[in-house]
Amino acid sequence: MNINFVTTKFILTFFSFITKFAVNNRFKTDQSDKMYLAVITLILLVISNVFMTFAWYGHLKLSATGVTSNWPLYGIILLSWGIALLEYCFQVPANRIGFEGNGGPFSLIQLKVIQEVITLTVFVLFSFWAFDGFTIKWNHILAFCFLIAAVYLVFMK
């Protein structure tokens, strides 16, 4: 079986699954469903942030390796927009599924703070992988600890 066919079938099945939740404005859920929706939301936000990080910073690595060093700026912008479109294909369903106004488990502020922590985590991992000499200093760690504290605070009753 052709790998492209299998990949395409997986992607279409995945998006039809996501659409089942994201198209409806409200969900009727019990507590176990909320946990399931929370996990789906977090997975989608991680995938979304991987694409976002590549859209925002991947072109820097591509330029450093010579792949896009001779591209005009509009070419880099179009490449980044194309990658950002994939980001939105995951981010929008994540927010629709996770938002308590739609039956999800998270308030708007909780979604935003979770997304910021995921963004910084993905960014740090990407930077270690993509850029030689990337280092984390004490103030970066402290700032990240404050973000984790922010997650704790937004979930307090």
PDB file of N, CA and C in Angstrom, residues 11-29 33 36-37 40 44 89 92-94 96-98 102-103:
ATOM      1  N   ILE A  11      -4.924  11.389   7.757  1.00  0.00           N
ATOM      2  CA  ILE A  11      -5.201  12.809   7.958  1.00  0.00           C
ATOM      3  C   ILE A  11      -6.686  13.095   7.764  1.00  0.00           C
ATOM      4  N   LEU A  12      -7.290  12.541   6.721  1.00  0.00           N
ATOM      5  CA  LEU A  12      -8.715  12.767   6.475  1.00  0.00           C
ATOM      6  C   LEU A  12      -9.570  12.181   7.589  1.00  0.00           C
ATOM      7  N   THR A  13      -9.220  10.996   8.074  1.00  0.00           N
ATOM      8  CA  THR A  13      -9.950  10.383   9.179  1.00  0.00           C
ATOM      9  C   THR A  13      -9.806  11.225  10.438  1.00  0.00           C
ATOM     10  N   PHE A  14      -8.599  11.700  10.693  1.00  0.00           N
ATOM     11  CA  PHE A  14      -8.352  12.524  11.875  1.00  0.00           C
ATOM     12  C   PHE A  14      -9.181  13.803  11.818  1.00  0.00           C
ATOM     13  N   PHE A  15      -9.163  14.485  10.672  1.00  0.00           N
ATOM     14  CA  PHE A  15      -9.908  15.737  10.563  1.00  0.00           C
ATOM     15  C   PHE A  15     -11.416  15.507  10.603  1.00  0.00           C
ATOM     16  N   SER A  16     -11.901  14.379  10.092  1.00  0.00           N
ATOM     17  CA  SER A  16     -13.336  14.115  10.205  1.00  0.00           C
ATOM     18  C   SER A  16     -13.712  13.875  11.665  1.00  0.00           C
ATOM     19  N   PHE A  17     -12.813  13.240  12.413  1.00  0.00           N
ATOM     20  CA  PHE A  17     -13.031  13.029  13.840  1.00  0.00           C
ATOM     21  C   PHE A  17     -13.076  14.368  14.581  1.00  0.00           C
ATOM     22  N   ILE A  18     -12.124  15.246  14.276  1.00  0.00           N
ATOM     23  CA  ILE A  18     -12.070  16.557  14.912  1.00  0.00           C
ATOM     24  C   ILE A  18     -13.293  17.389  14.526  1.00  0.00           C
ATOM     25  N   THR A  19     -13.665  17.326  13.272  1.00  0.00           N
ATOM     26  CA  THR A  19     -14.800  18.113  12.796  1.00  0.00           C
ATOM     27  C   THR A  19     -16.085  17.726  13.510  1.00  0.00           C
ATOM     28  N   LYS A  20     -16.217  16.443  13.851  1.00  0.00           N
ATOM     29  CA  LYS A  20     -17.404  15.988  14.579  1.00  0.00           C
ATOM     30  C   LYS A  20     -17.607  16.807  15.849  1.00  0.00           C
ATOM     31  N   PHE A  21     -16.508  17.149  16.524  1.00  0.00           N
ATOM     32  CA  PHE A  21     -16.597  17.953  17.734  1.00  0.00           C
ATOM     33  C   PHE A  21     -16.629  19.443  17.437  1.00  0.00           C
ATOM     34  N   ALA A  22     -15.804  19.885  16.496  1.00  0.00           N
ATOM     35  CA  ALA A  22     -15.595  21.320  16.307  1.00  0.00           C
ATOM     36  C   ALA A  22     -16.729  22.020  15.573  1.00  0.00           C
ATOM     37  N   VAL A  23     -17.490  21.308  14.752  1.00  0.00           N
ATOM     38  CA  VAL A  23     -18.546  21.947  13.984  1.00  0.00           C
ATOM     39  C   VAL A  23     -19.698  22.366  14.884  1.00  0.00           C
ATOM     40  N   ASN A  24     -20.027  21.538  15.860  1.00  0.00           N
ATOM     41  CA  ASN A  24     -21.118  21.867  16.782  1.00  0.00           C
ATOM     42  C   ASN A  24     -20.689  22.981  17.717  1.00  0.00           C
ATOM     43  N   ASN A  25     -21.625  23.842  18.060  1.00  0.00           N
ATOM     44  CA  ASN A  25     -21.301  24.927  18.982  1.00  0.00           C
ATOM     45  C   ASN A  25     -21.288  24.465  20.428  1.00  0.00           C
ATOM     46  N   ARG A  26     -22.060  23.477  20.763  1.00  0.00           N
ATOM     47  CA  ARG A  26     -22.150  23.017  22.152  1.00  0.00           C
ATOM     48  C   ARG A  26     -22.065  21.499  22.200  1.00  0.00           C
ATOM     49  N   PHE A  27     -21.482  20.998  23.279  1.00  0.00           N
ATOM     50  CA  PHE A  27     -21.377  19.560  23.495  1.00  0.00           C
ATOM     51  C   PHE A  27     -22.123  19.214  24.771  1.00  0.00           C
ATOM     52  N   LYS A  28     -22.764  18.070  24.783  1.00  0.00           N
ATOM     53  CA  LYS A  28     -23.351  17.561  26.020  1.00  0.00           C
ATOM     54  C   LYS A  28     -22.338  16.572  26.574  1.00  0.00           C
ATOM     55  N   THR A  29     -21.751  16.912  27.699  1.00  0.00           N
ATOM     56  CA  THR A  29     -20.656  16.098  28.216  1.00  0.00           C
ATOM     57  C   THR A  29     -20.840  15.831  29.695  1.00  0.00           C
ATOM     58  N   ASP A  33     -16.194  12.676  29.741  1.00  0.00           N
ATOM     59  CA  ASP A  33     -16.074  13.302  28.425  1.00  0.00           C
ATOM     60  C   ASP A  33     -15.221  14.560  28.495  1.00  0.00           C
ATOM     61  N   TYR A  36     -11.640  13.587  28.345  1.00  0.00           N
ATOM     62  CA  TYR A  36     -11.336  13.212  26.966  1.00  0.00           C
ATOM     63  C   TYR A  36     -11.156  14.464  26.105  1.00  0.00           C
ATOM     64  N   LEU A  37     -12.066  15.437  26.243  1.00  0.00           N
ATOM     65  CA  LEU A  37     -11.962  16.679  25.486  1.00  0.00           C
ATOM     66  C   LEU A  37     -10.715  17.463  25.878  1.00  0.00           C
ATOM     67  N   ILE A  40      -7.779  15.748  24.073  1.00  0.00           N
ATOM     68  CA  ILE A  40      -7.820  16.085  22.644  1.00  0.00           C
ATOM     69  C   ILE A  40      -7.371  17.532  22.437  1.00  0.00           C
ATOM     70  N   LEU A  44      -4.074  18.676  20.265  1.00  0.00           N
ATOM     71  CA  LEU A  44      -4.211  19.591  19.131  1.00  0.00           C
ATOM     72  C   LEU A  44      -3.391  20.865  19.326  1.00  0.00           C
ATOM     73  N   CYS A  89      -5.312  24.883  11.307  1.00  0.00           N
ATOM     74  CA  CYS A  89      -6.144  23.685  11.140  1.00  0.00           C
ATOM     75  C   CYS A  89      -6.205  22.857  12.424  1.00  0.00           C
ATOM     76  N   VAL A  92      -7.633  26.083  15.787  1.00  0.00           N
ATOM     77  CA  VAL A  92      -9.046  26.468  15.846  1.00  0.00           C
ATOM     78  C   VAL A  92      -9.904  25.336  16.417  1.00  0.00           C
ATOM     79  N   PRO A  93      -9.765  24.092  15.924  1.00  0.00           N
ATOM     80  CA  PRO A  93     -10.537  23.012  16.558  1.00  0.00           C
ATOM     81  C   PRO A  93     -10.181  22.806  18.031  1.00  0.00           C
ATOM     82  N   ALA A  94      -8.905  22.993  18.391  1.00  0.00           N
ATOM     83  CA  ALA A  94      -8.504  22.837  19.794  1.00  0.00           C
ATOM     84  C   ALA A  94      -9.251  23.822  20.678  1.00  0.00           C
ATOM     85  N   ARG A  96     -12.080  25.421  19.968  1.00  0.00           N
ATOM     86  CA  ARG A  96     -13.524  25.154  19.937  1.00  0.00           C
ATOM     87  C   ARG A  96     -13.874  23.960  20.824  1.00  0.00           C
ATOM     88  N   ILE A  97     -13.060  22.924  20.767  1.00  0.00           N
ATOM     89  CA  ILE A  97     -13.322  21.731  21.575  1.00  0.00           C
ATOM     90  C   ILE A  97     -13.073  22.012  23.049  1.00  0.00           C
ATOM     91  N   GLY A  98     -12.021  22.750  23.360  1.00  0.00           N
ATOM     92  CA  GLY A  98     -11.628  22.951  24.749  1.00  0.00           C
ATOM     93  C   GLY A  98     -12.386  24.031  25.492  1.00  0.00           C
ATOM     94  N   ASN A 102     -18.436  25.943  24.798  1.00  0.00           N
ATOM     95  CA  ASN A 102     -18.848  24.912  23.836  1.00  0.00           C
ATOM     96  C   ASN A 102     -18.959  23.545  24.489  1.00  0.00           C
ATOM     97  N   GLY A 103     -18.901  23.504  25.799  1.00  0.00           N
ATOM     98  CA  GLY A 103     -18.987  22.222  26.503  1.00  0.00           C
ATOM     99  C   GLY A 103     -17.645  21.621  26.857  1.00  0.00           C
TER     100      GLY A 103
END
